[in-house]
Amino acid sequence: MSYPHQISSRAQYDIAYKTSIEHPEAFWDTVAKNFTWRKKWDKVLDWNFTEPKVTWFGGAKLNITENCLDRHLIANANTPALIWESNDTEEHHRILTYKELHFKVCQFSNVLKNNGVKKGDRVCIYMGMVPELAIAVLACARIGAVHSVIFGGFSAQSIADRLQDAHAEFIITCDGAFRGAKAIALKEVIDDALIACPFVKRTIVLTRTRQPVSMIKGRDVWWEDEVKKVETQGNPDCKAEEMDAEDPLFILYTSGSTGKPKGVVHTCAGYMVWANYTFINTFNYRPGEVFFCTADIGWITGHSYIVYGPLSAGGTSLMFEGIPTFPNAGRFWDIIDKYQVNILYTAPTAIRSLMSFGLGPLQGKSLESLRVLGTVGEPINEEAWHWYNENIGKKKCPIVDTWWQTETGGVMISNMADITPGIPSVASLPMPGILPVIMDEKGEEITTPEASGNLCIKQPWPGIIRTTYGDHERCRTTYFTAYPNLYFTGDGATRDAIGNYRITGRVDDVLNVSGHRIGTAEVENAINMHAGVIESAVVGFPHDIKGQGIYAYVIYAEGAHDHNLVRQDILQTVSRLIGAIAKPDTIQFVSGLPKTRSGKIMRRILRKIAEGETQNLGDTTTLLDPGVVEEILQGKGK
Ligand code: PRX
């Protein structure tokens, strides 16, 4: 069994690709027929990249949850929609069939309505990886509220910034979240964030860890109590709100090269079609298979490939609360055997981390159910690719290396399982609908088959970012002005003679730490907030497990007696302002930074020093004070 819009051979891929580029409207018109619409579109596509303004399926009406839930109730009511594995191996797992998930989503939609949430309102979701997180996301979508999920590792200050930016008046959270041996106090973080956000009207708190929390009268309510109220009201259904194709579905904040994270906005119809199309085609998903994406729903990967992609396909999505190394480094492999997982989608950083434990944790694990493997988030190095292929896939499972971004909504460049070949560390071919181009340093497109430069995309695809919330100009200048009429990805890439793309990494000041995007400016802003710090510069350096580590050069005021203590204080400051994920791996105190005469920090030099280079630092003659470089080299490692 397969899907009508599923590609089943290389020849079909070639035809689909050609049609999608030459006749995008006809191509997506056919694909979109495989969804449930309240009203059909008037026009498939309208676009210009100058404003930018992109409209997919204009005039159509729909609700994404009718596509993710209701339409499966006829044939798949008892098919597992979500399988949930808890952090603790002793706790019983949960399985929610489509019927049960539909019921729970309707129920919670009514809770949201009872609490005053209306279509268009922004709802912030800050929860651990429990099924109620997926339920909350879908309930927002059902009533037309715009969800903005914030990853559980972000700090109170980060949450406050996002709440203010989105003017979100409603929050859904948990008392705490279990992650490995720890219980993280999520509600406490929300409480701290809310000191700066008096406009928040309601916080709905799910019980998970049952650690003590403060519940403020009139503002905070328990999830379970609110569900009981709905039960007594007696109407278990909640009719889905009719949405315009281009109504916002969600906001997801992501880092850029400037200070503040931006709210990437995705809309209902295009995102749905793209998440679904890329899910079934990249992984060659077959109905009935168990799909295990190890990402957190707080990131785009979780949005598209735990929630919307698999559910819109009537698939079975496995959601894991914990971490790969708890209670031991065999946890993923146990989960795969326990639920007979067919497709595993994880990140290179997780693979490298598990590799470091050797083959011991794989002893006694079958992994026979696996058919397809996937990676996402950063370039995968060849060593990790081969380890994954040999020890997890047993050389029988294709590995899809999926390149994409928060802004693209779904996979853009990847081989397709069993359809197009995988090459170690090469993302390979564009998905249908994607026309990549490589630009040289003069801003010209390189038209020769083999090319190396900055990666842009020429035509809109259904899942393209529509705006950055509250600041459309920022969307325009970030993505659409570097190269006129092109979407600029911020990544570098090479293309081989037969059209395979290899992603070489970010070309802007954005780091990729364990597959998470972190702007250097954001980390610098946080470090500079620490009393005593005069100036700082942050760069990335190659890190065995995380892919990239964070290296901070800091000019500190006179009188720092104990550098180690100051380092700890700075780390604490970064944790408070952004979250533990942004803590530098190395802090080097310096008395000056290499700057040009116009005052610009020469990051190129700092990057080389962080990478361990001592000789070939490039041209330093344009520096205001070349002596600074020597001093930094001397001070390294102290
Ligand atoms: O640099 C690319 C890298 O991750 C960036 C996007 O990060 P984010 O928006 O957080 O989304 C991550 C999950 C989709 C890209 O600009 N990246 C992502 N996947 C790959 C990758 N780099 C190389 N190969 C990949 N497969």
XYZ file of C-alpha atoms and ligand atoms in Angstrom:
664
model
C 0.000 0.000 0.000
C 1.211 3.472 -0.694
C -0.087 7.013 -1.133
C -1.287 8.423 -4.449
C 1.335 11.192 -4.284
C 4.167 8.874 -3.262
C 7.115 8.467 -5.597
C 7.950 4.824 -6.180
C 10.933 4.775 -8.529
C 13.864 6.838 -9.699
C 12.170 7.375 -13.054
C 9.109 8.704 -11.256
C 11.266 11.047 -9.201
C 12.806 12.435 -12.385
C 9.387 13.047 -13.912
C 7.938 14.503 -10.692
C 10.932 16.790 -10.303
C 10.778 18.081 -13.859
C 7.024 18.696 -13.708
C 7.254 20.393 -10.308
C 9.802 22.886 -11.604
C 8.307 23.500 -15.032
C 4.644 23.448 -14.019
C 4.511 24.009 -10.269
C 0.832 24.931 -10.226
C -0.283 21.797 -12.040
C 2.030 19.657 -9.940
C 0.841 20.928 -6.539
C -2.761 21.026 -7.667
C -2.559 17.264 -8.147
C -0.772 16.682 -4.840
C -3.210 18.863 -2.887
C -6.141 16.766 -4.053
C -5.050 14.148 -1.504
C -6.137 16.287 1.438
C -9.421 17.261 3.030
C -10.545 20.781 2.215
C -13.649 22.652 3.289
C -13.338 24.726 0.132
C -11.023 24.206 -2.828
C -8.429 26.849 -3.772
C -9.030 29.495 -6.407
C -5.405 29.626 -7.456
C -2.551 27.294 -6.579
C 0.257 29.846 -6.366
C 0.833 33.586 -6.331
C 4.206 34.963 -5.436
C 6.908 37.538 -5.540
C 10.169 37.455 -3.624
C 10.514 41.243 -3.513
C 7.957 41.991 -0.793
C 8.096 38.906 -0.276
C 4.538 37.590 -0.597
C 3.766 33.967 -1.227
C 0.242 32.534 -1.383
C -0.313 28.820 -1.788
C -3.798 27.461 -2.413
C -5.286 30.940 -2.153
C -8.988 30.982 -1.375
C -8.973 27.453 0.063
C -10.512 26.701 3.459
C -9.412 23.884 5.714
C -8.369 22.811 9.146
C -5.103 20.900 9.424
C -6.442 18.761 12.288
C -9.208 17.395 10.079
C -6.357 16.149 7.902
C -4.335 14.854 10.844
C -7.211 13.303 12.801
C -10.806 13.301 11.543
C -10.138 11.891 8.113
C -8.394 8.848 9.591
C -11.341 7.958 11.796
C -13.053 6.018 9.043
C -10.369 3.502 8.122
C -7.795 3.984 10.864
C -9.701 4.748 14.060
C -7.856 2.032 15.959
C -4.455 2.558 14.374
C -1.923 3.937 16.863
C -1.365 7.594 16.092
C 1.044 8.301 18.926
C 3.147 5.845 20.853
C 4.721 7.396 23.895
C 7.748 6.014 25.715
C 8.375 7.636 29.069
C 11.702 8.731 30.458
C 11.527 6.110 33.173
C 11.743 2.538 31.869
C 9.505 1.357 34.711
C 6.609 3.619 33.815
C 4.043 2.181 31.469
C 4.105 3.466 27.905
C 1.009 5.006 26.339
C -0.567 4.406 22.976
C -3.157 6.779 21.584
C -5.109 5.527 18.597
C -6.493 8.005 16.097
C -9.853 7.745 17.814
C -8.346 8.442 21.235
C -6.130 11.238 20.019
C -9.051 12.858 18.222
C -11.083 12.643 21.419
C -8.342 14.167 23.543
C -7.618 16.947 21.075
C -11.323 17.865 20.916
C -11.508 17.792 24.686
C -8.523 20.065 25.113
C -9.760 22.355 22.339
C -12.833 22.871 24.488
C -10.610 23.562 27.484
C -8.845 26.263 25.499
C -12.135 27.781 24.453
C -13.425 27.726 28.043
C -10.315 29.607 29.035
C -10.960 32.331 26.529
C -8.607 31.331 23.716
C -9.917 32.461 20.330
C -8.932 32.073 16.689
C -5.770 34.055 15.955
C -4.641 34.255 19.614
C -1.058 33.247 20.216
C -0.545 30.406 22.684
C 2.880 29.618 24.059
C 3.543 25.954 24.807
C 6.441 25.133 27.143
C 6.264 21.457 28.064
C 8.301 18.293 28.277
C 7.903 15.532 25.702
C 4.593 14.116 26.912
C 1.619 13.224 24.674
C -0.203 16.270 26.036
C 2.349 18.440 24.232
C 1.183 17.037 20.886
C -2.413 17.299 22.093
C -1.915 20.965 23.026
C -0.357 21.735 19.630
C -3.224 20.074 17.760
C -5.885 21.641 19.978
C -4.528 25.105 19.162
C -4.603 24.251 15.459
C -8.150 22.936 15.798
C -9.529 26.184 17.173
C -7.341 28.366 14.958
C -5.069 29.643 17.710
C -1.437 30.153 16.692
C 0.873 27.919 18.691
C 4.381 28.880 19.554
C 6.232 25.997 21.143
C 9.325 26.907 23.122
C 11.922 24.206 23.734
C 12.102 23.220 27.418
C 15.792 24.191 27.613
C 15.201 27.911 27.144
C 15.438 30.256 30.114
C 12.832 32.561 31.647
C 14.347 35.565 29.907
C 14.161 33.841 26.501
C 10.558 32.910 27.159
C 9.689 36.454 28.217
C 11.280 37.833 25.022
C 9.198 35.447 22.925
C 5.978 36.052 24.851
C 6.392 39.772 24.384
C 7.276 39.490 20.719
C 4.250 37.292 19.986
C 2.083 39.042 22.580
C 0.985 35.600 23.733
C -1.655 35.853 26.452
C -1.993 32.110 27.038
C 0.526 29.535 28.189
C 0.367 25.768 28.385
C 3.054 24.190 30.529
C 3.848 21.338 32.944
C 4.819 21.461 36.587
C 8.064 19.843 35.509
C 9.648 17.577 32.926
C 11.627 14.372 33.343
C 14.834 14.240 31.364
C 17.225 11.467 32.271
C 17.970 11.565 35.984
C 16.654 15.131 36.314
C 13.264 16.709 36.862
C 13.246 20.173 35.337
C 11.024 22.764 36.980
C 9.215 24.159 33.944
C 6.461 26.037 35.767
C 9.035 27.800 37.910
C 10.768 29.049 34.761
C 7.409 30.252 33.435
C 6.735 32.033 36.742
C 10.024 33.907 36.385
C 9.221 34.773 32.773
C 5.795 36.087 33.712
C 7.215 38.727 36.039
C 8.015 40.616 32.846
C 4.764 39.634 31.080
C 1.784 40.947 33.049
C -0.397 40.670 29.926
C -0.524 36.862 30.222
C -4.092 35.977 31.167
C -3.989 32.249 31.697
C -1.491 29.468 32.346
C -2.708 25.882 32.050
C -0.454 23.516 33.968
C -0.280 19.776 33.304
C 0.745 17.516 36.174
C 3.766 15.450 35.282
C 6.458 15.478 37.957
C 4.193 16.860 40.695
C 6.957 18.941 42.128
C 5.806 21.937 44.168
C 4.616 24.829 42.043
C 3.064 28.160 42.843
C -0.382 28.523 41.319
C -1.533 32.115 41.143
C -5.239 32.660 41.733
C -7.055 33.914 38.677
C -4.158 33.190 36.332
C -2.997 29.595 36.794
C -5.196 26.536 36.423
C -4.516 22.789 36.354
C -4.946 20.935 33.058
C -6.716 18.037 34.792
C -9.276 20.306 36.513
C -10.065 22.061 33.267
C -10.554 18.737 31.478
C -12.990 17.643 34.215
C -15.022 20.807 33.678
C -15.269 20.012 29.980
C -16.315 16.442 30.761
C -19.212 17.658 32.853
C -20.283 19.939 30.014
C -20.954 16.712 28.149
C -20.006 17.588 24.560
C -16.901 15.590 23.672
C -16.677 16.990 20.145
C -15.153 20.252 19.050
C -15.853 21.301 15.523
C -12.682 22.408 13.800
C -12.425 26.103 12.989
C -12.490 26.881 9.287
C -9.139 28.434 8.377
C -7.969 30.293 5.302
C -5.105 28.619 3.484
C -2.782 31.459 4.453
C -3.919 31.918 8.064
C -0.959 31.447 10.398
C -0.647 27.963 11.896
C 2.329 28.528 14.143
C 5.242 30.711 15.097
C 8.553 29.081 15.880
C 11.418 31.211 17.126
C 14.850 30.627 15.697
C 18.240 32.301 15.913
C 19.714 34.475 13.249
C 22.912 36.411 12.876
C 21.551 39.408 14.761
C 20.753 39.678 18.450
C 17.141 38.613 18.875
C 15.547 35.365 17.724
C 12.890 35.783 15.078
C 9.432 34.268 14.959
C 9.230 32.189 11.790
C 5.595 32.044 10.656
C 4.139 29.052 8.811
C 0.622 28.987 7.435
C -2.054 26.306 7.316
C -2.368 24.878 3.824
C 1.112 25.121 2.330
C 2.829 23.847 5.452
C 0.426 20.920 5.711
C 0.975 19.846 2.116
C 4.736 20.223 2.409
C 5.108 18.405 5.756
C 3.006 15.540 4.437
C 4.606 15.339 0.997
C 8.155 15.402 2.323
C 7.320 12.903 5.089
C 5.945 10.199 2.843
C 8.488 10.737 0.076
C 11.769 11.288 1.919
C 11.282 8.298 4.177
C 9.186 6.315 1.711
C 6.765 5.831 4.592
C 4.382 2.904 4.300
C 1.097 2.900 6.203
C 1.356 0.862 9.367
C 5.041 1.554 9.919
C 6.326 2.943 13.205
C 8.214 6.197 12.693
C 10.564 7.349 15.445
C 11.808 10.925 15.240
C 14.048 11.626 18.226
C 13.780 15.427 18.054
C 11.910 17.532 20.593
C 8.614 19.075 19.473
C 10.174 22.385 20.542
C 12.140 22.375 17.276
C 10.865 22.383 13.701
C 11.868 18.732 13.226
C 9.405 17.728 15.927
C 6.645 19.932 14.475
C 6.972 18.468 11.001
C 8.029 14.874 11.661
C 6.530 13.950 15.026
C 3.242 15.783 14.694
C 2.070 17.122 11.345
C 3.861 14.916 8.773
C 3.159 11.472 10.272
C -0.351 12.312 11.501
C -1.455 13.884 8.224
C -0.359 10.594 6.621
C -2.337 8.474 9.105
C 0.990 7.109 10.319
C 2.230 5.958 13.697
C 4.574 8.409 15.371
C 6.709 7.421 18.325
C 7.425 10.108 20.872
C 10.161 9.660 23.494
C 10.260 11.698 26.677
C 13.816 11.007 27.742
C 17.384 11.195 26.491
C 19.439 8.633 24.496
C 21.786 7.868 27.391
C 19.301 7.219 30.180
C 19.315 4.821 31.934
C 22.102 3.749 29.576
C 23.396 4.351 26.068
C 21.319 1.468 24.701
C 18.017 3.289 25.204
C 17.276 4.101 21.544
C 18.022 0.504 20.564
C 15.725 -0.843 23.290
C 12.947 1.442 22.106
C 13.431 0.298 18.513
C 13.132 -3.358 19.529
C 10.270 -2.730 21.955
C 8.008 -1.038 19.395
C 9.463 -2.619 16.257
C 10.402 0.776 14.879
C 10.732 0.826 11.088
C 12.145 4.297 10.531
C 14.581 6.105 12.821
C 15.177 9.832 12.274
C 17.855 11.370 14.471
C 20.708 13.877 14.499
C 24.424 13.424 13.813
C 25.219 14.724 17.288
C 23.178 11.885 18.847
C 24.903 9.348 16.604
C 28.349 10.653 17.539
C 27.479 10.679 21.196
C 26.247 7.066 21.061
C 29.289 6.055 19.006
C 31.495 7.208 21.841
C 30.081 4.417 24.051
C 31.394 1.749 21.684
C 29.434 -1.316 20.601
C 28.647 -2.561 24.117
C 25.213 -0.890 24.314
C 24.246 -2.650 21.067
C 24.832 -6.112 22.501
C 21.683 -8.208 22.418
C 19.690 -5.637 20.430
C 18.088 -6.925 17.275
C 17.216 -3.752 15.323
C 15.782 -6.064 12.657
C 12.607 -3.995 12.315
C 14.523 -1.012 10.933
C 14.048 -0.296 7.241
C 15.093 3.345 6.840
C 17.415 5.650 8.777
C 17.532 9.421 8.637
C 19.664 12.295 9.881
C 19.022 16.006 10.217
C 20.321 19.177 11.772
C 23.910 19.458 10.625
C 26.305 17.938 8.138
C 26.980 14.315 9.057
C 30.652 13.400 9.041
C 31.635 10.252 7.167
C 32.752 8.377 10.280
C 29.351 8.811 11.925
C 27.572 7.958 8.663
C 29.479 4.634 8.366
C 28.926 3.766 12.018
C 25.185 4.403 11.609
C 25.088 2.395 8.391
C 27.059 -0.584 9.688
C 25.920 -0.918 13.280
C 22.367 0.384 13.230
C 21.240 -0.186 9.647
C 23.346 -3.363 9.281
C 24.102 -2.075 5.770
C 20.522 -2.857 4.767
C 18.823 0.451 5.497
C 19.120 3.495 3.280
C 20.219 6.602 5.205
C 18.450 9.781 4.175
C 20.557 12.864 4.880
C 17.876 15.527 5.028
C 18.889 19.161 4.677
C 16.306 21.760 5.627
C 15.598 24.618 8.051
C 12.995 26.054 10.396
C 12.156 28.475 7.596
C 11.613 25.774 4.985
C 9.015 23.827 6.990
C 10.132 20.462 5.664
C 12.919 18.563 3.914
C 14.420 20.411 0.924
C 17.436 18.435 -0.228
C 17.798 14.745 0.542
C 18.082 11.378 -1.046
C 14.813 9.455 -0.896
C 14.774 6.058 0.763
C 14.972 3.250 -1.802
C 14.448 5.742 -4.639
C 17.623 7.814 -4.976
C 21.049 6.746 -3.699
C 22.583 7.934 -0.438
C 26.163 9.157 -0.440
C 28.001 9.585 2.881
C 27.847 13.216 4.038
C 26.017 14.419 0.910
C 22.417 15.638 1.212
C 22.183 14.894 -2.526
C 19.115 15.760 -4.612
C 16.419 18.428 -4.269
C 12.880 17.372 -3.418
C 10.280 17.967 -6.120
C 9.437 21.666 -6.083
C 12.896 22.753 -4.955
C 15.173 24.594 -7.350
C 18.515 25.178 -5.624
C 21.078 27.556 -7.077
C 24.649 28.267 -6.064
C 25.842 31.848 -6.015
C 29.419 33.083 -6.262
C 30.962 35.864 -4.192
C 30.005 38.461 -6.824
C 26.359 37.560 -6.455
C 26.167 35.701 -9.780
C 24.609 32.293 -10.209
C 27.146 29.568 -10.997
C 25.623 27.717 -13.898
C 28.284 25.071 -14.469
C 27.271 21.630 -13.172
C 30.030 21.600 -10.570
C 29.793 24.564 -8.253
C 30.671 25.830 -4.818
C 29.222 28.881 -3.098
C 26.177 30.158 -1.237
C 22.984 28.142 -1.434
C 19.787 29.876 -2.560
C 16.394 28.642 -3.723
C 14.788 30.012 -6.836
C 11.068 29.281 -6.621
C 8.679 29.116 -3.707
C 7.655 25.727 -2.327
C 4.508 25.197 -0.235
C 6.339 25.177 3.134
C 8.340 28.387 2.679
C 8.420 30.914 5.578
C 5.744 33.574 5.056
C 6.957 36.256 7.442
C 8.789 36.879 10.673
C 6.141 37.618 13.253
C 5.430 41.305 13.725
C 8.306 42.398 11.494
C 7.906 41.560 7.830
C 10.828 43.779 6.920
C 13.110 41.538 8.938
C 11.946 38.568 6.876
C 12.680 40.477 3.684
C 16.140 41.644 4.686
C 17.202 38.343 6.238
C 16.213 36.017 3.417
C 15.330 37.953 0.276
C 17.728 40.869 -0.170
C 21.179 39.227 -0.244
C 20.331 37.944 -3.739
C 17.415 39.614 -5.536
C 14.540 37.258 -6.330
C 16.074 34.368 -4.439
C 15.559 32.868 -0.985
C 18.970 32.851 0.715
C 19.488 29.909 3.044
C 22.512 31.162 4.992
C 24.296 27.906 4.105
C 27.197 27.156 1.812
C 27.061 24.176 -0.535
C 28.868 22.395 -3.323
C 27.291 20.690 -6.315
C 28.853 17.768 -8.154
C 28.704 17.020 -11.863
C 25.482 15.032 -11.552
C 23.640 17.527 -9.405
C 24.186 16.247 -5.864
C 24.391 18.944 -3.209
C 26.692 18.746 -0.220
C 25.991 21.268 2.523
C 29.160 22.776 3.938
C 27.625 24.703 6.866
C 26.488 28.205 7.747
C 28.123 31.128 6.026
C 26.661 33.669 8.450
C 27.282 34.214 12.156
C 25.044 31.364 13.211
C 26.432 28.371 15.064
C 25.065 24.867 14.914
C 25.608 23.305 18.311
C 24.286 19.752 18.607
C 21.974 20.532 15.701
C 20.609 23.645 17.448
C 20.929 27.035 15.882
C 22.530 29.672 18.064
C 23.442 33.160 16.895
C 26.880 34.356 17.948
C 25.434 37.839 18.528
C 22.869 36.388 20.924
C 25.573 34.705 23.008
C 27.729 37.846 22.914
C 24.791 39.968 24.099
C 24.281 37.583 27.001
C 27.965 37.536 27.969
C 28.145 41.321 27.740
C 25.287 41.586 30.219
C 27.522 40.122 32.902
C 28.836 42.814 35.224
C 32.505 43.354 34.559
C 32.492 42.190 30.950
C 33.616 44.954 28.654
C 33.361 43.203 25.321
C 33.206 39.729 23.873
C 33.409 37.853 20.599
C 31.949 34.424 20.049
C 32.900 31.960 17.334
C 32.392 28.266 16.655
C 35.014 25.550 16.633
C 34.835 21.878 15.572
C 33.583 19.695 18.420
C 33.735 15.885 18.345
C 30.198 15.316 19.609
C 28.320 18.583 19.221
C 29.549 19.294 15.692
C 30.336 22.833 16.727
C 31.321 24.135 20.119
C 31.104 27.721 21.369
C 34.326 29.651 21.949
C 34.086 33.032 23.674
C 36.824 35.648 23.848
C 36.048 37.994 26.699
C 37.544 41.309 27.761
C 36.975 41.544 31.474
C 37.363 44.563 33.734
C 40.462 44.920 35.833
C 40.478 43.147 39.138
C 39.277 39.683 38.217
C 41.241 37.666 40.741
C 39.852 34.232 40.137
C 39.284 33.636 36.450
C 37.662 30.276 37.031
C 35.039 31.800 39.259
C 34.369 34.555 36.738
C 34.017 31.891 34.040
C 31.375 30.127 36.106
C 29.575 33.421 36.653
C 29.559 34.143 32.935
C 28.213 30.668 32.190
C 25.479 31.225 34.740
C 24.613 34.538 33.103
C 24.308 32.908 29.669
C 22.144 30.150 31.172
C 19.871 32.729 32.743
C 19.551 34.881 29.660
C 19.298 32.230 26.932
C 19.445 28.730 28.385
C 22.040 26.071 29.114
C 22.263 25.141 25.400
C 24.073 28.423 24.684
C 26.793 28.070 27.323
C 30.270 28.502 25.816
C 32.554 25.443 25.950
C 35.592 27.679 26.276
C 36.020 31.178 27.643
C 39.336 32.877 27.022
C 40.047 36.173 28.746
C 41.836 38.624 26.502
C 42.856 42.242 26.821
C 41.818 43.179 23.295
C 40.082 41.797 20.208
C 41.471 41.886 16.678
C 39.685 44.767 14.983
C 39.968 46.541 11.693
C 40.584 50.264 11.664
C 36.850 50.766 11.235
C 36.236 48.832 14.448
C 34.938 45.578 12.988
C 35.968 42.417 14.816
C 37.962 40.098 12.533
C 36.126 36.892 13.366
C 37.998 34.982 10.714
C 41.146 35.230 12.828
C 39.356 34.353 16.058
C 37.745 31.349 14.384
C 41.129 30.082 13.228
C 42.633 30.467 16.668
C 39.657 28.652 18.231
C 40.183 25.856 15.701
C 43.746 25.468 16.957
C 45.505 27.205 14.084
C 48.653 29.064 15.122
C 50.419 29.866 11.876
C 48.184 30.606 8.919
C 45.923 33.247 10.315
C 45.641 35.106 7.043
C 46.233 38.760 6.462
C 46.566 40.634 9.743
C 47.998 43.825 8.299
C 44.646 45.612 8.231
C 44.315 45.226 11.978
C 44.333 48.243 14.214
C 46.681 46.470 16.587
C 48.252 43.280 15.188
C 49.921 42.655 18.568
C 46.557 41.585 19.962
C 46.644 38.396 17.890
C 49.975 37.320 19.321
C 48.689 37.922 22.819
C 45.559 35.849 22.181
C 47.676 33.007 20.808
C 49.889 33.120 23.895
C 46.938 33.126 26.236
C 45.125 30.189 24.614
C 44.365 27.365 27.000
C 45.165 29.418 30.100
O 23.030 24.777 8.453
C 21.946 23.950 8.139
C 21.798 22.877 9.200
O 20.839 23.373 10.121
C 20.370 24.659 9.703
C 18.906 24.795 10.034
O 18.716 24.746 11.411
P 17.272 24.708 12.022
O 16.458 25.798 11.437
O 17.430 24.695 13.489
O 16.645 23.366 11.528
C 17.254 22.166 11.861
C 16.365 21.029 11.447
C 15.802 21.089 10.104
C 20.645 24.707 8.234
O 20.712 26.030 7.766
N 21.337 21.596 8.648
C 20.133 21.032 8.821
N 20.091 19.820 8.250
C 21.295 19.599 7.678
C 22.081 20.742 7.924
N 23.336 20.846 7.457
C 23.817 19.817 6.731
N 23.131 18.689 6.466
C 21.876 18.538 6.915
N 21.217 17.404 6.655
